[in-house]
C-alpha atoms as an extended CHARMM CRD file, in Angstrom:
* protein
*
       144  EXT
         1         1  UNK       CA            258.4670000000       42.5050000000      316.6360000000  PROA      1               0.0000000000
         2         2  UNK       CA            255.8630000000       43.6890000000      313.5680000000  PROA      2               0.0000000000
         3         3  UNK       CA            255.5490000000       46.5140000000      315.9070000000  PROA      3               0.0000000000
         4         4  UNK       CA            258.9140000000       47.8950000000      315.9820000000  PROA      4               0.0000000000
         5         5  UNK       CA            259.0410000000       47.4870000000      312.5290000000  PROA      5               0.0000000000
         6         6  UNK       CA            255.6870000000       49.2960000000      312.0300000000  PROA      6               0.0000000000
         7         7  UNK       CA            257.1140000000       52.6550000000      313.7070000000  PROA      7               0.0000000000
         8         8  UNK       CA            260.2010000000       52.1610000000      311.9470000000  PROA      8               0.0000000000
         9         9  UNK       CA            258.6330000000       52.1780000000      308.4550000000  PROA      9               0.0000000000
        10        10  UNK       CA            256.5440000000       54.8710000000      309.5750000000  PROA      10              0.0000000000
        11        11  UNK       CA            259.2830000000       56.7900000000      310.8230000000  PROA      11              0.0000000000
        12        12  UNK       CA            261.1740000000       56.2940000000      307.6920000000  PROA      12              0.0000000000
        13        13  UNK       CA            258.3690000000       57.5130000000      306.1190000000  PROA      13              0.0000000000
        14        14  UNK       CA            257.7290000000       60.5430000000      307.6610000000  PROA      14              0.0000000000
        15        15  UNK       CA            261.9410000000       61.3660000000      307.3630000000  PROA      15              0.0000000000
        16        16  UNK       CA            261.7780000000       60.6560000000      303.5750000000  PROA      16              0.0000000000
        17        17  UNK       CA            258.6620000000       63.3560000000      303.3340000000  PROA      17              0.0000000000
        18        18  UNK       CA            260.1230000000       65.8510000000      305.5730000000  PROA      18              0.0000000000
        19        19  UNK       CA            263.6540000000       65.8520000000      303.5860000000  PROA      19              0.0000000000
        20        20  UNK       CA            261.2680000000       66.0820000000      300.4480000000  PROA      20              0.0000000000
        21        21  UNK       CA            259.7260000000       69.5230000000      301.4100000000  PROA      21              0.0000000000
        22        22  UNK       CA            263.0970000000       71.1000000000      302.6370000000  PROA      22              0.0000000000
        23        23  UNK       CA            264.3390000000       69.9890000000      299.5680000000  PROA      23              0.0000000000
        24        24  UNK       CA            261.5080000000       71.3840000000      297.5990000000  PROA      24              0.0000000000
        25        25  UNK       CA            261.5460000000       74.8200000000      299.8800000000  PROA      25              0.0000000000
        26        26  UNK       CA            265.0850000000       75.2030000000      298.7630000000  PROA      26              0.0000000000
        27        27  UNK       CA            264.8680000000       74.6110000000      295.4130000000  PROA      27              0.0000000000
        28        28  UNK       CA            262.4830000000       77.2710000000      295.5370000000  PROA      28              0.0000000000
        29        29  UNK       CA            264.0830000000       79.5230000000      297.8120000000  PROA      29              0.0000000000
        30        30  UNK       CA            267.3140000000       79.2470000000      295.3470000000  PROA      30              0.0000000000
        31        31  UNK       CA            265.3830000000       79.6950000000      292.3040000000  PROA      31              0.0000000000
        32        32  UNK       CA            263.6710000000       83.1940000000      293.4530000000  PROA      32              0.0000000000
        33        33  UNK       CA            267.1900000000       84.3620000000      294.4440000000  PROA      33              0.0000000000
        34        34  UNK       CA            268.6230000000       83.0230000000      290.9710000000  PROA      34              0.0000000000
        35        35  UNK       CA            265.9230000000       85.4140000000      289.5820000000  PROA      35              0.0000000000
        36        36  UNK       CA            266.2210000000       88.4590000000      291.8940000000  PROA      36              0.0000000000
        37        37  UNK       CA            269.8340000000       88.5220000000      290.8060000000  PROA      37              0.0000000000
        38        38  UNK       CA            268.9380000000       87.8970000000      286.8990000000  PROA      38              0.0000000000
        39        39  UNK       CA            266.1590000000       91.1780000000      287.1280000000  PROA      39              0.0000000000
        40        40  UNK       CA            269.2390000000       93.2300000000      289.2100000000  PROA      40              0.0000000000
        41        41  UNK       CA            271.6320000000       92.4800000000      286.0840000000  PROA      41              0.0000000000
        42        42  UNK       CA            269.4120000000       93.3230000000      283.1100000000  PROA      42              0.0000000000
        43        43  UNK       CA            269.2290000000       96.9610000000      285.0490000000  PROA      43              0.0000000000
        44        44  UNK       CA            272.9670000000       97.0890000000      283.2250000000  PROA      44              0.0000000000
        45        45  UNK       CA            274.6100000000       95.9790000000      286.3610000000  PROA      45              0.0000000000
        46        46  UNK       CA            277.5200000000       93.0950000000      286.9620000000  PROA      46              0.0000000000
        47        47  UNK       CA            276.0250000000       90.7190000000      289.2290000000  PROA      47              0.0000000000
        48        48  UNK       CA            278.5990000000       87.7370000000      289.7790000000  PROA      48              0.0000000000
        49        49  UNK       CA            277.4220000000       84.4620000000      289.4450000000  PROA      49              0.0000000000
        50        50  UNK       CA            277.5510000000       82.4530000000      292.1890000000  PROA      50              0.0000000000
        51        51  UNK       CA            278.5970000000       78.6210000000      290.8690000000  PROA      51              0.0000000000
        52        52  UNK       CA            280.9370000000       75.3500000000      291.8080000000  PROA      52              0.0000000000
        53        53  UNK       CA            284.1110000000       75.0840000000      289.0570000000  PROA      53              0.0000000000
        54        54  UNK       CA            286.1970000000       72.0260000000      288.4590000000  PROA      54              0.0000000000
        55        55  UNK       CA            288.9190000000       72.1980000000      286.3230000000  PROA      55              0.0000000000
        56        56  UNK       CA            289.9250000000       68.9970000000      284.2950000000  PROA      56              0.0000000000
        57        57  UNK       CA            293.2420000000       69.1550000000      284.1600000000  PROA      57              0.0000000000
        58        58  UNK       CA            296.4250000000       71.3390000000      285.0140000000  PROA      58              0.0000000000
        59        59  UNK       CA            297.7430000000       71.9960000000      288.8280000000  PROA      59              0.0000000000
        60        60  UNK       CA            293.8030000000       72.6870000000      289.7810000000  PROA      60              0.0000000000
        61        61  UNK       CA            292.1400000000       69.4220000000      288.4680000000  PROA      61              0.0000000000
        62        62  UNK       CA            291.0410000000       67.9090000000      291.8810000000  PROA      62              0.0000000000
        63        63  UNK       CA            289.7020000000       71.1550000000      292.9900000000  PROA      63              0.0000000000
        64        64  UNK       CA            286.0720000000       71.5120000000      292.7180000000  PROA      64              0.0000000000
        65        65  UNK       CA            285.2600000000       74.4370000000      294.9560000000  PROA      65              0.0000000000
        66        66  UNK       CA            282.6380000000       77.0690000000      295.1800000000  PROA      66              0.0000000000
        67        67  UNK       CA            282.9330000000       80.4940000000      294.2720000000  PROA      67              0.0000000000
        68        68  UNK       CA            281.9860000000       83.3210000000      291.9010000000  PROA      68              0.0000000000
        69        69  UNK       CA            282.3380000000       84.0360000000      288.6500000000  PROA      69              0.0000000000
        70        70  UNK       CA            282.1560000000       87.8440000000      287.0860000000  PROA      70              0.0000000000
        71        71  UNK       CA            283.7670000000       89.2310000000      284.6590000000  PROA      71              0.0000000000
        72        72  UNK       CA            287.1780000000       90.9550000000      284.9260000000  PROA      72              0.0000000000
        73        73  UNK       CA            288.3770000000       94.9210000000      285.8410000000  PROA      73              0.0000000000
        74        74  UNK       CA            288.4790000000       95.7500000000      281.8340000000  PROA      74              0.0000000000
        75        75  UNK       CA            285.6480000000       94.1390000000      281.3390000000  PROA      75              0.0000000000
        76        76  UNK       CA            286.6830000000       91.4120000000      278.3110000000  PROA      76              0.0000000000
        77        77  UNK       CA            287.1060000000       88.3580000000      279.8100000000  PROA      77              0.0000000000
        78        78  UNK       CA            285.8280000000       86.6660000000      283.2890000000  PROA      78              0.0000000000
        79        79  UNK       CA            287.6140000000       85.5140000000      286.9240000000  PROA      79              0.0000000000
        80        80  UNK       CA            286.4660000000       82.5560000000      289.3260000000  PROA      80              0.0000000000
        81        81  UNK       CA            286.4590000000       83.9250000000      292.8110000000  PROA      81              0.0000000000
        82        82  UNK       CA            286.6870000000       81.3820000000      295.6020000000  PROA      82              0.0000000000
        83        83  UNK       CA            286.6260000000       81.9490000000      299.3460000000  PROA      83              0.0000000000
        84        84  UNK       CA            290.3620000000       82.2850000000      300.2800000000  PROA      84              0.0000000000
        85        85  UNK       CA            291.7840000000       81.5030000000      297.7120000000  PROA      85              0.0000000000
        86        86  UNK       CA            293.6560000000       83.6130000000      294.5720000000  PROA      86              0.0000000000
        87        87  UNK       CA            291.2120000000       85.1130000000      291.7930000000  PROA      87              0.0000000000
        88        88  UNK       CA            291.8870000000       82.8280000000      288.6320000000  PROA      88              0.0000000000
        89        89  UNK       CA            291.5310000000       84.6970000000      285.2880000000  PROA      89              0.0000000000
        90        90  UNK       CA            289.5720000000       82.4660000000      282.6380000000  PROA      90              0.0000000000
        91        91  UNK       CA            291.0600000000       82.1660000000      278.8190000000  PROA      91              0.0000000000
        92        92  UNK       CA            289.0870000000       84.0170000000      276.9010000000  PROA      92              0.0000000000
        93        93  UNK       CA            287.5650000000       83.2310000000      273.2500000000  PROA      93              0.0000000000
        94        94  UNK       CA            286.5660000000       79.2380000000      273.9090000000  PROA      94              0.0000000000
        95        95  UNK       CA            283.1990000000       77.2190000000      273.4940000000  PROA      95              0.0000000000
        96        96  UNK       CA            280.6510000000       76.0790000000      275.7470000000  PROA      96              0.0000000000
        97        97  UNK       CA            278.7200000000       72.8400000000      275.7770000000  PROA      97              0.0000000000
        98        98  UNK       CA            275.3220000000       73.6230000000      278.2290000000  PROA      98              0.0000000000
        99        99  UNK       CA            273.6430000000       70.4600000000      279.4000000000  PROA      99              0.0000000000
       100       100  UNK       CA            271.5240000000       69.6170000000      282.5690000000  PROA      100             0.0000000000
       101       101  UNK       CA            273.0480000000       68.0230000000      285.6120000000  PROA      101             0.0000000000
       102       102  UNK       CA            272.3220000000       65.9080000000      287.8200000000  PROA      102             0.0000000000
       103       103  UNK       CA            271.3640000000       68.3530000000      290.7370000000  PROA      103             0.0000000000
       104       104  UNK       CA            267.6600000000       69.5100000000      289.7180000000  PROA      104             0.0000000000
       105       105  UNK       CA            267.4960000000       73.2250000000      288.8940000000  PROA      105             0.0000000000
       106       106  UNK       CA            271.3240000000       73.1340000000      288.1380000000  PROA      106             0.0000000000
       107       107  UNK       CA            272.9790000000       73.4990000000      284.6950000000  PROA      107             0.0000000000
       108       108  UNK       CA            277.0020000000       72.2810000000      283.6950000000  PROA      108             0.0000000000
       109       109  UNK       CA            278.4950000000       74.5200000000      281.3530000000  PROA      109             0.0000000000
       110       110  UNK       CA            281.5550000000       72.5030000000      280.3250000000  PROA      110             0.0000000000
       111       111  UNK       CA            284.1950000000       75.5100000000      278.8950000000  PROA      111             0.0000000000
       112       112  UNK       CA            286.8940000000       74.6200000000      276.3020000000  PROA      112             0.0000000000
       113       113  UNK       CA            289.1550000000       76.9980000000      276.6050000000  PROA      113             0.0000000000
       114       114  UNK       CA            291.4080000000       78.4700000000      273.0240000000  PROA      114             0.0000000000
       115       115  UNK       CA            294.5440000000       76.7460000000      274.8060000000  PROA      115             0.0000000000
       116       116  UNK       CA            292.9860000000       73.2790000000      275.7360000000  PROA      116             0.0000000000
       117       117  UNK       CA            292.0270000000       73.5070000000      279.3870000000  PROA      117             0.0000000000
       118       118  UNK       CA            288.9210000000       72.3860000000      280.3330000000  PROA      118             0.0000000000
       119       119  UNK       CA            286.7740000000       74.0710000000      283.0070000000  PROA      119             0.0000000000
       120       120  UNK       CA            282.8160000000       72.9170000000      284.2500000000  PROA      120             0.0000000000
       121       121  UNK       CA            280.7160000000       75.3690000000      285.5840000000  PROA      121             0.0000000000
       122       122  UNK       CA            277.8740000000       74.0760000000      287.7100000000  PROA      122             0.0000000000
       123       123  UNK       CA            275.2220000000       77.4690000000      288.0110000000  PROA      123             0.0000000000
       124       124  UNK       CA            271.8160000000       77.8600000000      288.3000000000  PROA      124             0.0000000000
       125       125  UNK       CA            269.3130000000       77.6280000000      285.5950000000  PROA      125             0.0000000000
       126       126  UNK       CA            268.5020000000       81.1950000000      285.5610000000  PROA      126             0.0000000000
       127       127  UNK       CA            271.6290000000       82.2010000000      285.2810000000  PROA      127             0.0000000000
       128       128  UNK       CA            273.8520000000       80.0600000000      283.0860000000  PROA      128             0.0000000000
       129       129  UNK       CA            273.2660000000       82.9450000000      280.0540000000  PROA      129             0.0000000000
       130       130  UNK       CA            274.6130000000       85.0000000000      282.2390000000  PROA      130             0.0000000000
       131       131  UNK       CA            277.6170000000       83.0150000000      282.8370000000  PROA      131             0.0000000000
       132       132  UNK       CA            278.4240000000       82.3200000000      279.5380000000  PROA      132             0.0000000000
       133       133  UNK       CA            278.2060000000       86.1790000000      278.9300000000  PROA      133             0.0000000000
       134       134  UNK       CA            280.9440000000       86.1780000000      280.9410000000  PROA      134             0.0000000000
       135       135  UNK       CA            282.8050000000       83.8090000000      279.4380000000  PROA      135             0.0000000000
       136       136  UNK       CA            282.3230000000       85.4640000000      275.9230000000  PROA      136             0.0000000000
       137       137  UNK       CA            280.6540000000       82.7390000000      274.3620000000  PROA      137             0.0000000000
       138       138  UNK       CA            278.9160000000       83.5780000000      271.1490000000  PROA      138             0.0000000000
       139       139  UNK       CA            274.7890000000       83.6610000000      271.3180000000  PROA      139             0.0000000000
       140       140  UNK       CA            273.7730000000       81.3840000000      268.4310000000  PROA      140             0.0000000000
       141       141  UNK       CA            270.9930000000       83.6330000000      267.8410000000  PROA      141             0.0000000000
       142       142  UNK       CA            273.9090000000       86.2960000000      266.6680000000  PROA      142             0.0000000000
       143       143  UNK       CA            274.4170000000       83.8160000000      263.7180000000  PROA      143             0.0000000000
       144       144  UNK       CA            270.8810000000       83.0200000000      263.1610000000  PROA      144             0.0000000000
């Protein structure tokens, strides 16, 4: 019986570990691609932001889906792309609140739209400047 449980703890052990360095190898692995696509942008290109949205309320609040967000054809405001689904064109001219979440590497920017909708945005560290770029927030270094 303290046998079985032996190789059980040990095998529960050597799980836990194993999930640690995938998890670890991704982060990584997520992180250099987060960069790659920061360096591609400052060359002057639009590189769309890959990121989960949730809205908070309206005919979209249970919908938190994965998709894109760039900015639009003129250039002024930004759209969340999802996989089969319509391109949604985001109010422009709101704030953003940026805090940390609770995936590591991950930042929420919570978007408070002119008209009262409320929008997250769960992106990478690396690239939630870009992301609120495209959602026209003001840099508070502009008003420094």
């Amino acid at each position: 019986m303290e046998m079985e449980l032996l190789v059980e703890l040990v095998a529960f052990v050597l799980i836990g570990l194993a999930a640690s360095g995938v998890g670890m190898l991704m982060r990584r692995t997520v992180a250099r691609r987060a960069r790659a696509r920061t360096e591609f942008a400052s060359g002057g290109d639009l590189v769309a932001v890959p990121c989960q949205a949730r809205w908070r309320q309206g005919v979209r609040r249970r919908f938190f889906g994965y998709g894109k967000l760039a900015p639009d054809a003129d250039g002024t405001g930004a759209v969340f792309k999802a996989p089969l689904r319509r391109a949604v064109a985001l109010p422009v001219g709101g704030r953003a609140v940026v805090r940390e979440s609770w995936r590591p590497g991950m930042r929420v920017l919570e978007y408070s739209a002119p008209d009262g909708q409320r929008i997250d945005f769960q992106v990478y560290d690396a690239e939630a400047d870009r992301a609120a770029r495209f959602l026209r927030i003001p840099d508070p270094a502009d008003f420094a």
